[in-house]
Coordinates of C-alpha atoms in Angstrom, one line a residue:
X287 CA 7.1 28.0 -40.0
X288 CA 5.9 25.6 -42.7
X289 CA 6.1 22.8 -40.6
X290 CA 4.1 24.6 -38.2
X291 CA 1.8 25.1 -40.8
X292 CA 1.9 21.2 -41.8
X293 CA 1.2 19.9 -38.4
X294 CA -2.5 20.4 -37.6
X295 CA -3.9 21.3 -34.1
X296 CA -5.4 17.8 -33.9
X297 CA -2.1 16.2 -35.0
X298 CA -0.2 18.0 -32.4
X299 CA -2.8 17.1 -30.0
X300 CA -2.7 13.5 -30.4
X301 CA 1.2 13.7 -30.8
X302 CA 1.4 15.2 -27.1
X303 CA -1.1 12.7 -25.9
X304 CA 1.3 10.2 -27.0
X305 CA 4.2 11.9 -25.5
X306 CA 2.4 12.0 -22.0
X307 CA 2.1 8.5 -22.3
X308 CA 5.8 7.9 -23.3
X309 CA 6.7 10.4 -20.2
X310 CA 4.7 8.2 -17.8
X311 CA 5.8 5.0 -19.3
X312 CA 9.6 6.4 -19.0
X313 CA 8.8 7.3 -15.3
X314 CA 7.3 4.1 -14.6
X315 CA 9.9 1.7 -16.2
X316 CA 12.7 3.9 -14.8
X317 CA 11.9 5.4 -11.6
X318 CA 9.3 2.3 -11.0
X319 CA 12.3 -0.1 -10.1
X320 CA 13.7 2.2 -7.7
X321 CA 10.1 2.4 -6.1
X322 CA 9.9 -1.3 -6.3
X323 CA 13.7 -1.6 -4.7
X324 CA 12.4 0.6 -1.7
X325 CA 9.4 -1.4 -1.4
X326 CA 11.3 -4.7 -1.4
X327 CA 14.4 -3.2 1.0
X328 CA 13.0 -4.7 4.4
X329 CA 12.2 -8.1 3.1
X330 CA 15.1 -8.9 0.9
X331 CA 18.0 -7.9 3.0
X332 CA 18.5 -8.9 6.6
X333 CA 21.7 -7.7 7.4
X334 CA 23.2 -4.2 7.3
X335 CA 25.5 -4.9 4.5
X336 CA 22.8 -6.6 2.5
X337 CA 20.7 -3.5 3.0
X338 CA 23.6 -1.0 1.8
X339 CA 24.2 -3.4 -1.3
X340 CA 20.2 -3.0 -2.1
X341 CA 20.6 0.7 -1.6
X342 CA 23.5 1.3 -3.5
X343 CA 22.1 -0.7 -6.5
X344 CA 19.7 2.6 -7.1
X345 CA 21.8 5.3 -5.1
X346 CA 23.9 6.6 -8.0
X347 CA 20.5 6.7 -10.6
X348 CA 17.6 7.5 -8.8
X349 CA 17.8 11.2 -9.3
X350 CA 18.2 10.8 -13.1
X351 CA 15.3 8.5 -13.2
X352 CA 13.0 11.1 -11.2
X353 CA 13.8 13.3 -14.1
X354 CA 10.8 11.5 -16.0
X355 CA 8.5 12.3 -13.3
X356 CA 9.6 16.2 -13.5
X357 CA 9.2 16.1 -17.3
X358 CA 5.7 14.8 -17.0
X359 CA 4.8 17.1 -14.6
X360 CA 6.0 20.1 -16.9
X361 CA 4.5 18.5 -19.9
X362 CA 0.7 18.6 -18.1
X363 CA 1.2 22.0 -17.0
X364 CA 2.3 23.5 -20.5
X365 CA 0.6 21.2 -23.2
X366 CA -2.6 20.2 -21.0
X367 CA -3.1 22.9 -18.5
X368 CA -6.8 22.3 -17.5
X369 CA -5.6 18.7 -16.5
X370 CA -2.8 20.2 -14.5
X371 CA -5.5 22.6 -12.8
X372 CA -7.8 19.5 -12.3
X373 CA -5.2 17.0 -10.9
X374 CA -3.1 19.4 -8.8
X375 CA -6.3 20.8 -7.0
X376 CA -8.5 17.6 -6.8
X377 CA -5.8 15.3 -5.8
X378 CA -3.5 17.8 -3.8
X379 CA -3.8 15.6 -0.6
X380 CA -3.1 12.6 -2.3
X381 CA -0.4 14.1 -4.3
X382 CA 1.1 15.7 -1.3
X383 CA 1.3 12.3 0.4
X384 CA 3.3 10.9 -2.5
X385 CA 5.5 13.6 -2.5
X386 CA 6.1 13.8 1.1
X387 CA 6.9 10.0 0.6
X388 CA 9.2 10.7 -2.3
X389 CA 11.1 13.1 -0.1
X390 CA 11.9 10.6 2.3
X391 CA 14.1 8.6 -0.2
X392 CA 16.9 11.1 -0.6
X393 CA 16.8 11.8 3.1
X394 CA 17.2 8.1 4.0
X395 CA 19.8 7.7 1.5
X396 CA 21.9 10.5 2.8
X397 CA 21.4 9.9 6.5
X398 CA 20.9 6.3 7.2
X399 CA 24.7 5.3 7.4
X400 CA 25.5 8.4 9.4
X401 CA 25.3 6.5 12.6
X402 CA 26.0 2.9 13.7
X403 CA 22.7 2.5 15.7
X404 CA 20.9 -0.3 14.5
X405 CA 17.7 1.1 15.3
X406 CA 18.7 4.3 13.8
X407 CA 19.5 2.5 10.1
X408 CA 16.1 0.2 10.6
X409 CA 14.1 3.6 11.1
X410 CA 15.6 5.0 7.8
X411 CA 15.1 1.4 6.3
X412 CA 11.5 1.4 6.8
X413 CA 11.4 5.1 5.5
X414 CA 12.8 4.1 2.3
X415 CA 10.0 1.4 2.2
X416 CA 7.5 4.0 2.8
X417 CA 9.4 6.1 0.0
X418 CA 8.7 3.1 -2.4
X419 CA 5.5 1.5 -1.3
X420 CA 3.2 4.7 -0.8
X421 CA 3.8 6.3 -4.1
X422 CA 3.4 3.3 -5.9
X423 CA -0.1 2.7 -4.3
X424 CA -1.3 6.5 -4.9
X425 CA -0.1 6.6 -8.5
X426 CA -2.4 3.4 -9.0
X427 CA -5.1 4.9 -7.1
X428 CA -5.1 8.0 -9.2
X429 CA -5.7 6.0 -12.4
X430 CA -8.3 4.0 -10.7
X431 CA -10.5 7.0 -9.9
X432 CA -9.7 8.6 -13.6
X433 CA -11.0 5.6 -15.1
X434 CA -14.2 5.9 -13.0
X435 CA -14.5 9.6 -13.6
X436 CA -13.5 12.5 -11.1
X437 CA -15.9 14.7 -9.3
X438 CA -15.1 18.3 -10.8
X439 CA -16.7 20.7 -12.9
X440 CA -15.5 23.9 -14.8
X441 CA -17.6 27.1 -14.7
X442 CA -18.3 29.1 -18.0
X443 CA -15.0 31.1 -17.1
X444 CA -13.0 27.9 -16.8
X445 CA -12.6 27.9 -13.2
X446 CA -12.4 24.3 -11.9
X447 CA -14.1 23.2 -8.7
X448 CA -13.2 19.8 -7.2
X449 CA -16.3 18.3 -5.2
X450 CA -14.8 15.1 -4.1
X451 CA -12.9 14.1 -1.2
X452 CA -9.5 12.3 0.1
X453 CA -11.1 9.3 1.5
X454 CA -13.4 9.4 -1.4
X455 CA -10.6 8.6 -3.6
X456 CA -10.0 5.5 -1.8
X457 CA -12.8 3.4 -3.2
X458 CA -12.5 -0.4 -3.6
X459 CA -11.6 -0.2 -7.7
X460 CA -9.3 2.5 -7.1
X461 CA -7.5 0.7 -4.1
X462 CA -7.4 -2.3 -6.6
X463 CA -5.4 -0.3 -9.5
X464 CA -3.2 0.7 -6.7
X465 CA -2.3 -2.7 -6.1
X466 CA -1.8 -3.5 -9.5
X467 CA 0.8 -0.7 -9.5
X468 CA 2.5 -1.7 -6.5
X469 CA 2.8 -5.6 -7.7
X470 CA 4.0 -4.3 -11.1
X471 CA 6.8 -2.2 -9.5
X472 CA 7.9 -4.7 -7.0
X473 CA 8.2 -7.3 -10.0
X474 CA 10.4 -4.5 -11.6
X475 CA 12.0 -3.7 -8.4
X476 CA 13.0 -7.5 -8.3
X477 CA 14.0 -7.9 -11.7
X478 CA 16.5 -5.0 -11.2
X479 CA 17.9 -6.5 -7.7
X480 CA 18.4 -10.0 -9.7
X481 CA 20.3 -8.2 -12.4
X482 CA 22.8 -6.0 -10.0
X483 CA 22.9 -8.5 -6.8
X484 CA 24.2 -12.0 -6.0
X485 CA 23.9 -14.5 -3.5
X486 CA 21.1 -14.3 -0.9
X487 CA 19.8 -11.0 -2.0
X488 CA 19.4 -11.9 -5.4
X489 CA 17.6 -15.3 -4.3
X490 CA 15.0 -13.3 -2.2
X491 CA 14.4 -10.7 -4.8
X492 CA 13.8 -13.5 -7.6
X493 CA 11.3 -15.1 -5.2
X494 CA 9.5 -11.8 -4.0
X495 CA 9.5 -10.7 -7.8
X496 CA 8.3 -14.0 -9.2
X497 CA 5.3 -13.4 -6.5
X498 CA 4.7 -10.1 -7.7
X499 CA 4.4 -11.0 -11.3
X500 CA 1.9 -13.6 -10.8
X501 CA -0.1 -11.2 -8.5
X502 CA 0.2 -8.4 -11.1
X503 CA -1.4 -11.0 -13.7
X504 CA -4.3 -11.5 -11.2
X505 CA -5.0 -8.4 -10.3
X506 CA -4.9 -6.7 -13.9
X507 CA -7.2 -9.5 -15.0
X508 CA -9.3 -8.8 -12.0
X509 CA -9.2 -4.9 -13.0
X510 CA -10.1 -5.8 -16.6
X511 CA -13.2 -8.0 -15.5
X512 CA -14.5 -5.2 -13.3
X513 CA -14.2 -2.8 -16.1
X514 CA -16.0 -5.0 -18.1
X515 CA -18.8 -5.9 -15.7
X516 CA -19.1 -2.9 -13.4
X517 CA -17.0 0.0 -14.1
X518 CA -19.2 2.2 -16.7
X519 CA -17.3 4.1 -19.3
X520 CA -18.0 7.8 -21.1
X521 CA -18.9 8.4 -24.5
X522 CA -18.5 11.9 -26.7
X523 CA -21.8 12.2 -27.8
X524 CA -21.5 15.7 -29.9
X525 CA -19.9 16.5 -33.2
X526 CA -16.3 16.2 -32.8
X527 CA -14.2 19.3 -33.5
X528 CA -10.6 18.1 -33.3
X529 CA -9.2 21.5 -34.3
X530 CA -11.7 23.4 -32.2
X531 CA -10.8 25.8 -29.1
X532 CA -9.9 24.2 -25.8
X533 CA -13.0 24.7 -24.3
X534 CA -14.5 21.3 -22.1
X535 CA -17.9 22.7 -21.8
X536 CA -18.6 22.5 -25.8
X537 CA -19.7 18.9 -26.1
X538 CA -21.9 16.6 -24.7
X539 CA -20.9 13.3 -23.0
X540 CA -22.7 10.3 -22.1
X541 CA -21.9 8.3 -19.1
X542 CA -23.3 4.9 -17.5
X543 CA -22.2 2.7 -20.7
X544 CA -21.4 -0.9 -19.5
X545 CA -18.0 -1.8 -21.0
X546 CA -17.8 1.7 -22.4
X547 CA -14.1 1.6 -21.8
X548 CA -13.6 -1.6 -24.1
X549 CA -15.4 0.2 -27.3
X550 CA -11.7 1.1 -28.7
X551 CA -10.8 -2.4 -28.4
X552 CA -13.7 -3.5 -30.7
X553 CA -13.3 -0.7 -32.9
X554 CA -9.5 -0.9 -33.2
X555 CA -8.4 -4.5 -32.7
X556 CA -4.7 -3.3 -32.7
X557 CA -5.0 -1.6 -29.5
X558 CA -5.4 -4.9 -27.9
X559 CA -1.8 -5.4 -28.4
X560 CA -1.4 -3.2 -25.0
X561 CA -3.2 -5.5 -22.6
X562 CA -1.7 -8.5 -24.6
X563 CA 1.7 -6.9 -23.7
X564 CA 0.7 -6.2 -20.1
X565 CA -0.1 -9.9 -19.6
X566 CA 2.7 -11.2 -21.6
X567 CA 5.5 -9.2 -20.3
X568 CA 4.5 -10.1 -16.8
X569 CA 4.3 -13.9 -17.6
X570 CA 7.5 -13.6 -19.2
X571 CA 9.3 -11.8 -16.4
X572 CA 8.1 -14.8 -14.4
X573 CA 9.8 -17.2 -16.5
X574 CA 12.8 -15.3 -16.8
X575 CA 13.3 -14.8 -12.9
X576 CA 12.9 -18.7 -12.7
X577 CA 15.3 -19.4 -15.4
X578 CA 17.5 -16.6 -14.3
X579 CA 17.4 -14.5 -17.5
X580 CA 18.8 -11.4 -15.5
X581 CA 18.8 -8.8 -18.5
X582 CA 15.9 -10.3 -20.3
X583 CA 13.7 -10.2 -17.1
X584 CA 14.1 -6.7 -16.3
X585 CA 13.1 -5.8 -20.1
X586 CA 10.0 -8.3 -19.7
X587 CA 9.0 -6.5 -16.4
X588 CA 9.5 -3.0 -18.1
X589 CA 7.4 -4.3 -21.5
X590 CA 4.6 -5.4 -19.0
X591 CA 4.5 -1.9 -17.2
X592 CA 4.3 -0.1 -20.6
X593 CA 1.6 -2.6 -21.7
X594 CA -0.4 -2.1 -18.7
X595 CA -0.4 1.8 -18.9
X596 CA -0.9 1.9 -22.8
X597 CA -3.8 -0.1 -22.3
X598 CA -5.4 2.6 -19.9
X599 CA -4.8 5.2 -22.5
X600 CA -6.2 3.1 -25.7
X601 CA -9.5 2.3 -23.6
X602 CA -10.2 5.9 -22.4
X603 CA -9.2 7.8 -25.7
X604 CA -10.2 10.5 -26.5
X605 CA -10.7 10.9 -22.7
X606 CA -7.9 12.1 -20.6
X607 CA -10.2 12.7 -16.9
X608 CA -13.8 12.4 -17.4
X609 CA -16.1 13.9 -14.9
X610 CA -18.5 11.8 -12.9
X611 CA -20.5 14.9 -11.7
X612 CA -20.5 17.3 -14.7
X613 CA -20.1 15.5 -17.9
X614 CA -19.6 18.3 -20.3
X615 CA -16.7 19.3 -18.1
X616 CA -14.6 16.1 -19.0
X617 CA -11.3 16.6 -20.1
X618 CA -10.2 15.0 -23.6
X619 CA -7.5 15.2 -26.2
X620 CA -9.6 17.5 -28.4
X621 CA -10.5 20.4 -25.8
X622 CA -7.8 20.2 -22.6
X623 CA -4.9 21.2 -24.8
X624 CA -2.8 24.4 -24.9
X625 CA -3.0 26.4 -28.2
X626 CA -1.6 25.2 -31.5
X627 CA 1.7 27.2 -31.0
X628 CA 2.3 26.5 -27.7
X629 CA 2.1 22.7 -28.6
X630 CA 4.5 23.0 -31.7
X631 CA 7.1 25.1 -29.7
X632 CA 7.0 22.5 -26.8
X633 CA 7.3 19.9 -29.5
X634 CA 10.4 21.5 -30.9
X635 CA 11.8 21.3 -27.5
X636 CA 11.1 17.8 -27.0
X637 CA 12.6 16.5 -30.1
X638 CA 16.0 18.3 -29.1
X639 CA 16.2 17.6 -25.4
X640 CA 14.6 13.9 -25.0
X641 CA 17.1 12.3 -27.3
X642 CA 19.6 14.1 -25.1
X643 CA 18.2 13.0 -21.7
X644 CA 17.9 9.3 -23.4
X645 CA 22.0 9.6 -24.3
X646 CA 22.9 10.9 -21.1
X647 CA 21.1 8.3 -19.2
X648 CA 22.4 5.4 -21.3
X649 CA 25.9 6.6 -20.7
X650 CA 25.2 7.1 -17.0
X651 CA 23.7 3.2 -16.9
X652 CA 26.9 2.0 -19.2
X653 CA 29.1 3.5 -16.3
X654 CA 27.4 1.9 -13.5
X655 CA 26.8 -1.4 -14.9
X656 CA 27.6 -4.7 -13.1
X657 CA 26.7 -6.1 -9.9
X658 CA 27.0 -4.5 -6.3
X659 CA 28.9 -6.9 -4.2
X660 CA 30.0 -6.6 -0.4
X661 CA 33.2 -5.5 -1.0
X662 CA 31.9 -2.3 -3.1
X663 CA 30.2 -1.3 0.2
X664 CA 33.1 -2.3 2.7
X665 CA 35.7 -0.7 0.9
X666 CA 33.9 1.9 -1.3
X667 CA 34.1 5.6 -0.1
X668 CA 31.2 6.7 -2.2
X669 CA 28.7 3.8 -1.1
X670 CA 25.7 4.7 0.9

């Protein structure tokens, strides 16, 4: 209990804000190349054996990688209940579409090779494409909407009401953010295939990932320009109560601030490391793909993903989900969390279990390390 006393409420809130970002990065970097590989499947593999090679580069590990998504959802539910209520209600149809697409992935893995029919296998190949492309797009669209503000409000008894529509989520800036997400995950998936395959598949993957790296740089820069010129930010205008109760309505917020999301970069220049990492990682990934630095390229693309995600968090802090219609309902680090005790107990659990997950994940990757070759498919009893 001494440690519980030493860790003030505001400190725990920031720690869990950071942990949420780490979980999102963990999901994007690990399961991200699974999504990228699925998106690339119909384009980098032209024969059945080639497509099976692509599938088997991620077949043994995709379930473990998806643990980060489960952890992220669990962390939001337990540490940020107001955010969970808003996102799983307001984004319900979008999340349902993403989950439906993700469900196609395990089904596709299991059933694709059950029949020799080319039409059967081609159908499942496109299902695996949907399972990669659709979640990649929707997750980025969600971030784009969060940056603009989401139409929701809380009543005095903390009942949340979402006032938007599914089609309203598909606005131009949000779609642009979705395309940034698709591009960066295709880059990452291509880097993974370049590492895990050889021959024609690896060559096509390098080409596709090189284009995706350049597209990531261009679209990310365009999104930043729009945030500077057109996407207005939000600012907390009342007295800060970092240790206060989690009541989103106990504050005042100002909206319509041109370039408001760039204020943190001006006030804390070290946060510029995040967008710099986003750009530099993608550029180094492009160079690595052309130079065939297979292992380094995967690291560079992962760093680019981490930088892009961190740049969103750094620019919005302390906001997590601002409200575009009822400004006081905006959810921030200081008023959207669970209780002090809950955050502390969860932190203890995280300190114990997250390292175990990392150790197990590292062991799994060491076991399956190496390239997937045609003979592993034609003579492998456990190949997909």
